mmCIF file of C-alpha atoms in Angstrom:
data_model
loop_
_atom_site.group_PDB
_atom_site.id
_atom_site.type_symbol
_atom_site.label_atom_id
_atom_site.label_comp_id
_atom_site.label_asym_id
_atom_site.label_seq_id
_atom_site.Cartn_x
_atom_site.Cartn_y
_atom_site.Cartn_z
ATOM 1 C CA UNK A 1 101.605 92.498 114.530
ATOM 2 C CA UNK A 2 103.736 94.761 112.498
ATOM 3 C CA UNK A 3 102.133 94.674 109.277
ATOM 4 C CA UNK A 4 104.800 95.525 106.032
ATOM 5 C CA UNK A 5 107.805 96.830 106.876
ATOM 6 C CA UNK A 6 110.471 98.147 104.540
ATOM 7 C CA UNK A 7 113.843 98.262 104.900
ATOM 8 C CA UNK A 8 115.726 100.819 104.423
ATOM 9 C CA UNK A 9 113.901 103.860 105.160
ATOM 10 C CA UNK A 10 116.093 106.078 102.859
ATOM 11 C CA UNK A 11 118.928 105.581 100.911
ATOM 12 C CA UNK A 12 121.104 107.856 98.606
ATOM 13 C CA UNK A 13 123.035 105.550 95.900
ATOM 14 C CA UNK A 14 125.341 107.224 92.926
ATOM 15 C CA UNK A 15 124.733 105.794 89.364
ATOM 16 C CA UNK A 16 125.866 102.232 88.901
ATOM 17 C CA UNK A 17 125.589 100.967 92.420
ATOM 18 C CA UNK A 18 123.958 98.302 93.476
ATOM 19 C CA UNK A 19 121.035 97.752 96.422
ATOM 20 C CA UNK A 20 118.447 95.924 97.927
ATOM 21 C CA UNK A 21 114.988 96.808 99.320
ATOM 22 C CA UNK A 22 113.755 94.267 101.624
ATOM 23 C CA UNK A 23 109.935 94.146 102.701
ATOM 24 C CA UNK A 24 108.298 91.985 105.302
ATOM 25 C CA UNK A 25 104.823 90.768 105.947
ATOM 26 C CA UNK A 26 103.506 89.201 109.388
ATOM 27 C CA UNK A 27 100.214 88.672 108.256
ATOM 28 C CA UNK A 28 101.034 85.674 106.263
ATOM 29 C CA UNK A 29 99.436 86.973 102.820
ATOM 30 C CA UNK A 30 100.093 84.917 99.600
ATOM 31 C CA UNK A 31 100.372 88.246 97.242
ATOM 32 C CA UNK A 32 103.556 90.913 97.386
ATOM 33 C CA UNK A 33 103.912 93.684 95.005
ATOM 34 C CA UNK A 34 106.399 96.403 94.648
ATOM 35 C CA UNK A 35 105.171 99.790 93.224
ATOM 36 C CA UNK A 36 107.255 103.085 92.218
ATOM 37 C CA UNK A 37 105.984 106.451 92.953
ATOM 38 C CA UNK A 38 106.972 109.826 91.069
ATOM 39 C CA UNK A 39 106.386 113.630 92.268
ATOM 40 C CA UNK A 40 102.616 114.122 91.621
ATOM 41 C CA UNK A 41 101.748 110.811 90.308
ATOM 42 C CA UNK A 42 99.833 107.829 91.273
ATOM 43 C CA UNK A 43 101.782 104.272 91.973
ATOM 44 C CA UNK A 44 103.046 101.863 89.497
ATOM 45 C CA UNK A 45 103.690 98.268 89.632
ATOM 46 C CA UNK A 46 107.335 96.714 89.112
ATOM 47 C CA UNK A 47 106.932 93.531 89.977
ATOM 48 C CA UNK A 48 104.285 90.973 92.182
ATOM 49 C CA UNK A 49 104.133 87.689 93.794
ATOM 50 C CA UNK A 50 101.395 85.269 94.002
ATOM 51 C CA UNK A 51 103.156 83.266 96.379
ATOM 52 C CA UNK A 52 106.137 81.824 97.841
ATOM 53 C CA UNK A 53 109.155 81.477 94.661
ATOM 54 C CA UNK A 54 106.899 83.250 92.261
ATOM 55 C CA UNK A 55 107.483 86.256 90.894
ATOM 56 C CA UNK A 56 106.407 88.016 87.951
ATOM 57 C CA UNK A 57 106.631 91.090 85.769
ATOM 58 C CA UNK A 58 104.485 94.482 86.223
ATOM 59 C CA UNK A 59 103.810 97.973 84.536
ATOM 60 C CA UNK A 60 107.827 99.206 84.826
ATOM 61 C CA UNK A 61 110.034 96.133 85.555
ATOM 62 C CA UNK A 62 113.311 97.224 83.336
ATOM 63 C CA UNK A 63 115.838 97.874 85.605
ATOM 64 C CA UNK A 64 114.478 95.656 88.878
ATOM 65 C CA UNK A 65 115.228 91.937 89.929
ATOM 66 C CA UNK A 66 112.832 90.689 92.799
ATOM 67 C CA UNK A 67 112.652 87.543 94.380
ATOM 68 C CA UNK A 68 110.612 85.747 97.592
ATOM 69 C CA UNK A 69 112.409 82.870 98.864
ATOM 70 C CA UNK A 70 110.154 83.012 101.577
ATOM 71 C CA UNK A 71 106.077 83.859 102.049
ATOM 72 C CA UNK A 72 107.187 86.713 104.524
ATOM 73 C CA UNK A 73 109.416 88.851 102.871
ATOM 74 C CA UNK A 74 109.563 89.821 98.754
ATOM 75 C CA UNK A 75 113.573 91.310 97.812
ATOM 76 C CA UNK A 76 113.596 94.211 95.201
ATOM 77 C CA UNK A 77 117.196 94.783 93.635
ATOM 78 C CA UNK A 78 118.875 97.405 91.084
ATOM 79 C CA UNK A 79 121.686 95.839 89.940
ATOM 80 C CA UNK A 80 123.276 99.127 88.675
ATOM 81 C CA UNK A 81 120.865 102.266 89.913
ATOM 82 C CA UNK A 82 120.172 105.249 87.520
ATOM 83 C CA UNK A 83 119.088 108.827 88.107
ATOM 84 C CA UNK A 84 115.617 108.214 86.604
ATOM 85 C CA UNK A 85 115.373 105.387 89.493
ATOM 86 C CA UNK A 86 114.969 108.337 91.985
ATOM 87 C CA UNK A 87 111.378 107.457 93.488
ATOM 88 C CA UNK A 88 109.413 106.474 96.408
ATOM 89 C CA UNK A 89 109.515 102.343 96.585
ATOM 90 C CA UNK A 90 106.321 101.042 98.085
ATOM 91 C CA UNK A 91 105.639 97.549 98.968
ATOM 92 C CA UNK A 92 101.992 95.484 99.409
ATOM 93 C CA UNK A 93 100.837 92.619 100.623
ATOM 94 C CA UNK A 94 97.242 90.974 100.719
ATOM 95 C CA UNK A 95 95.189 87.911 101.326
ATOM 96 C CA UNK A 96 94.312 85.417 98.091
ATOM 97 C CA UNK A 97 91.103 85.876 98.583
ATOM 98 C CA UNK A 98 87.869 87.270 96.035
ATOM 99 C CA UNK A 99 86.316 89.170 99.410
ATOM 100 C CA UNK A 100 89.340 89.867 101.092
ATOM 101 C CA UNK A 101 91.754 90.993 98.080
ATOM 102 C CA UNK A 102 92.485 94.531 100.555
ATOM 103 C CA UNK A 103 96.225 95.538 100.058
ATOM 104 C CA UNK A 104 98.351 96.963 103.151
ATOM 105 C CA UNK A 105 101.193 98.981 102.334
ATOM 106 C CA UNK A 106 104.145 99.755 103.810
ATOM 107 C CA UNK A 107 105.639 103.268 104.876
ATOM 108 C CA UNK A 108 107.734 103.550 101.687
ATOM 109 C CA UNK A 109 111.411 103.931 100.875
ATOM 110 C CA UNK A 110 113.000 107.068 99.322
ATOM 111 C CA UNK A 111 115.952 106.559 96.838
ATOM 112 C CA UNK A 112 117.559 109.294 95.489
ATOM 113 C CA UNK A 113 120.162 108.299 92.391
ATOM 114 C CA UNK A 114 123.144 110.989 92.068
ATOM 115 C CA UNK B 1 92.876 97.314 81.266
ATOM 116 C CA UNK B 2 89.590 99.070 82.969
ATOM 117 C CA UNK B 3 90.548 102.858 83.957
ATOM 118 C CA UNK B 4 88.789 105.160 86.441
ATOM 119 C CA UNK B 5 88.249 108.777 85.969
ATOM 120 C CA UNK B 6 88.351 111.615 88.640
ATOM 121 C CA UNK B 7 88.494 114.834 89.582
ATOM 122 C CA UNK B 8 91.754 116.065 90.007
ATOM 123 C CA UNK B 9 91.215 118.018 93.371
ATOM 124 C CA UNK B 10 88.292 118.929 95.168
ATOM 125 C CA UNK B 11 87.120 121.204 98.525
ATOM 126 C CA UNK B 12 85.176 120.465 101.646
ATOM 127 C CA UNK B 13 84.556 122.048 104.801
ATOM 128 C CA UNK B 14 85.720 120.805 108.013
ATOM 129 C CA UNK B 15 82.774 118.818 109.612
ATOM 130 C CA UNK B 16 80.315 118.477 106.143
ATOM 131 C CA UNK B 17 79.761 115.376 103.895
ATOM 132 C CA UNK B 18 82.241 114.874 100.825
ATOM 133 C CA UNK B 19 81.546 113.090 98.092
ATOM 134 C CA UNK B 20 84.239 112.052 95.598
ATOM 135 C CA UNK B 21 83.096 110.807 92.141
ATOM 136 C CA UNK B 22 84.454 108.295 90.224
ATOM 137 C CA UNK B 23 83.585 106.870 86.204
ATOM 138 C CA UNK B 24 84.560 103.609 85.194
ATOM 139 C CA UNK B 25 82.722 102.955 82.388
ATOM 140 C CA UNK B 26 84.731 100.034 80.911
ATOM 141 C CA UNK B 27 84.165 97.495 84.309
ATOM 142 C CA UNK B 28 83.520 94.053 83.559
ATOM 143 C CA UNK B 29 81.251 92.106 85.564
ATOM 144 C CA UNK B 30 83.738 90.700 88.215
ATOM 145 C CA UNK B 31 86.049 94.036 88.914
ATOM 146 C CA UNK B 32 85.764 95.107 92.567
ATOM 147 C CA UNK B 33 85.678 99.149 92.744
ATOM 148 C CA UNK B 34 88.484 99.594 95.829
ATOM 149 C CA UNK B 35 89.293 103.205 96.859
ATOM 150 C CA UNK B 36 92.521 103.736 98.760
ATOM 151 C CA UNK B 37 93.684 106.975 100.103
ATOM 152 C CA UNK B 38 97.139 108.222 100.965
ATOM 153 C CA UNK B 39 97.958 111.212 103.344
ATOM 154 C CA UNK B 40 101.149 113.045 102.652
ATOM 155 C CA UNK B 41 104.354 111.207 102.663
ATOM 156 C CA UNK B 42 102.702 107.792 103.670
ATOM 157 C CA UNK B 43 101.341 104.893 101.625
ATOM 158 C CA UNK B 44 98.217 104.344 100.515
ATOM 159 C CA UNK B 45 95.745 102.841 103.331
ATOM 160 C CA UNK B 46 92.834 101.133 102.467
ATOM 161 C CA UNK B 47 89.148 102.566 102.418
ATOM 162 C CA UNK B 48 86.467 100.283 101.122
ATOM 163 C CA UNK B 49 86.144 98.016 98.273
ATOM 164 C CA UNK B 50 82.598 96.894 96.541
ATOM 165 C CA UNK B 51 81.232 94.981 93.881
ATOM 166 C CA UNK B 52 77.821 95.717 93.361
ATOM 167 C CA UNK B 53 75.756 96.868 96.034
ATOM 168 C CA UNK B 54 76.700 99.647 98.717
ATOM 169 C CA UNK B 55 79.054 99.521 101.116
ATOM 170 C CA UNK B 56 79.380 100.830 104.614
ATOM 171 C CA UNK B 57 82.384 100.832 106.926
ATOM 172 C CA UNK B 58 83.518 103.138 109.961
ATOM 173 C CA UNK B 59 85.808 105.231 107.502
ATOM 174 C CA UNK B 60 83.005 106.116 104.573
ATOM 175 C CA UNK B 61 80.415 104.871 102.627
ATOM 176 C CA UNK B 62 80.779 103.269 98.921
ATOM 177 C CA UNK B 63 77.533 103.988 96.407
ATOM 178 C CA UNK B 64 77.657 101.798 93.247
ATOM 179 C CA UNK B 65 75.540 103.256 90.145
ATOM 180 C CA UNK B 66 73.233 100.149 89.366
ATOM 181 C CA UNK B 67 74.958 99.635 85.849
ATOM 182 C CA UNK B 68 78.296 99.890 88.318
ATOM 183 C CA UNK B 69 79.801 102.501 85.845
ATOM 184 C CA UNK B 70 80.271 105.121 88.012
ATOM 185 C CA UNK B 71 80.924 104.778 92.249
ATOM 186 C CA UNK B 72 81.106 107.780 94.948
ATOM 187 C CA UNK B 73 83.002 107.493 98.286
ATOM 188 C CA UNK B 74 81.391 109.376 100.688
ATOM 189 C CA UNK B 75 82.820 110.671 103.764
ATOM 190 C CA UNK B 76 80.402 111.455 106.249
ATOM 191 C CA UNK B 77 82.003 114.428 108.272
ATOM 192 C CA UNK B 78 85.031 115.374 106.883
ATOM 193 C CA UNK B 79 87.880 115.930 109.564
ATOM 194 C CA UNK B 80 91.278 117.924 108.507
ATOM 195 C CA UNK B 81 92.810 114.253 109.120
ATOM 196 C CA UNK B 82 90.580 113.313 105.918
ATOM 197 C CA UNK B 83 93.126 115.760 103.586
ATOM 198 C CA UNK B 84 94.589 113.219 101.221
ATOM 199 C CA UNK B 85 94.596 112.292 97.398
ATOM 200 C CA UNK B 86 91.808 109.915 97.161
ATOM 201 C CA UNK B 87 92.382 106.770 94.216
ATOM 202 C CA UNK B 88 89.363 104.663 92.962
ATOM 203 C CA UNK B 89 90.559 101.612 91.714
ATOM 204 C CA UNK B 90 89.826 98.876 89.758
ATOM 205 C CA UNK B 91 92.254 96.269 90.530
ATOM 206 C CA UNK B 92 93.832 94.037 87.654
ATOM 207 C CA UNK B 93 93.135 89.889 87.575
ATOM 208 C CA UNK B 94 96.161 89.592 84.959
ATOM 209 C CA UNK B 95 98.539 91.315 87.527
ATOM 210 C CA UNK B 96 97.873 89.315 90.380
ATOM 211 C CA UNK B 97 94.903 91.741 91.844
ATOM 212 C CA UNK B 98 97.912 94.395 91.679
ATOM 213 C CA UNK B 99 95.644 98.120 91.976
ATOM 214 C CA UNK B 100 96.154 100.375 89.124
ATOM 215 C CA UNK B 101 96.843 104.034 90.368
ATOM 216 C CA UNK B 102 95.759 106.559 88.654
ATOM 217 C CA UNK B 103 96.512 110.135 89.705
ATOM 218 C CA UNK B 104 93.283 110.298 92.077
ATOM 219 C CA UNK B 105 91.718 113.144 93.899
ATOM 220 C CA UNK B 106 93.185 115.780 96.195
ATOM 221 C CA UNK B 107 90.804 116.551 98.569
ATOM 222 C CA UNK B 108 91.320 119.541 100.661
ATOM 223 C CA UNK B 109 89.789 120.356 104.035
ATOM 224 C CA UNK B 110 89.308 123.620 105.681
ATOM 225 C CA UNK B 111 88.501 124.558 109.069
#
């Protein structure tokens, strides 16, 4: 059982490429959400999914696609990565579930935009 | 959205009880109280979660105000593996459950 795992670990892009963050769930939760985190502040949400080829809209979306063709695994894109895009990526997953709503993160992927 | 409020950083001693306040003084009646931590350069890990009454687990110990606007986490004996910044949460129904971060509490541990 290998929880959420992120893909890549780190990644340096230049402004105007393109990438893909790819996270995966064994656990076979129903909700996936991708946060941002800045130097010295808490996490915000991009996007979340309340299941399989749902997706919607969270605190910072502009500048992020997503998508979750499949339960397991939730896709965050930049189609054409800026310098203020430079953060730590986190994604979550978690049960559907009133008692059981916990969240398990991954380890986080560092961008850097140059 | 309901916000938390807490202290920016605080202190303990290796070994003693901590306890970490937290005022949410805008929860609505069906808003579980989660607090998460996250130890340097890893993600947030789950600590406990409550609704109304108090809550124990093998990581801490969750005591709900009766009128459930404020909440402390409680660790019992803090270890130097406890040094971490320390989020109370309210999550958010109209963003799937997503958990609004706030900037938490740094809590420091010395031998």
């Amino acid at each position: 059982n290998a929880g959420v795992t992120q893909t890549p670990k780190f990644r340096v892009l230049k402004t105007g490429q393109s990438m893909t963050l790819l996270c995966a769930q064994d656990m076979n939760h129903e909700y996936m959400y991708w946060y941002r985190q800045d130097p010295g502040m808490g996490l915000r949400l991009i996007h979340y999914s309340v299941g399989e080829g749902t997706t919607a809209k969270g605190e910072v979306p502009d500048g992020y696609n997503v998508s979750r063709l499949k339960k397991q695994n939730f896709l965050l894109g930049l189609e054409s990565a800026a310098p203020s895009q430079t953060s730590v990526y986190f994604c979550a997953s978690s049960y559907d579930d009133r008692d059981l709503r916990v969240q398990y993160f991954g380890p986080g992927t560092r961008l850097t935009v140059t | 959205d309901a916000k938390t409020t807490q202290p920016n950083s605080m202190e303990s001693n290796e070994e003693e009880p901590v306890h970490l306040p937290c005022n949410h003084s805008t929860i609505s009646g069906t808003d579980y109280i989660h607090w998460y931590r996250q130890l340097p350069s890893q993600g947030p890990e789950y600590v406990i979660h409550g609704l109304t009454s108090n809550v124990n687990n093998r990581m801490a110990s969750l005591a709900i105000a009766e009128d459930r606007k404020s909440s402390t986490l409680i660790l019992h004996r803090a270890t130097l593996r406890d040094a971490a910044v320390y989020y109370c949460i309210l999550s958010d129904p109209n963003s799937g459950y997503a958990l609004n971060f706030g900037k938490g509490t740094s809590l420091l541990v010395t031998p």
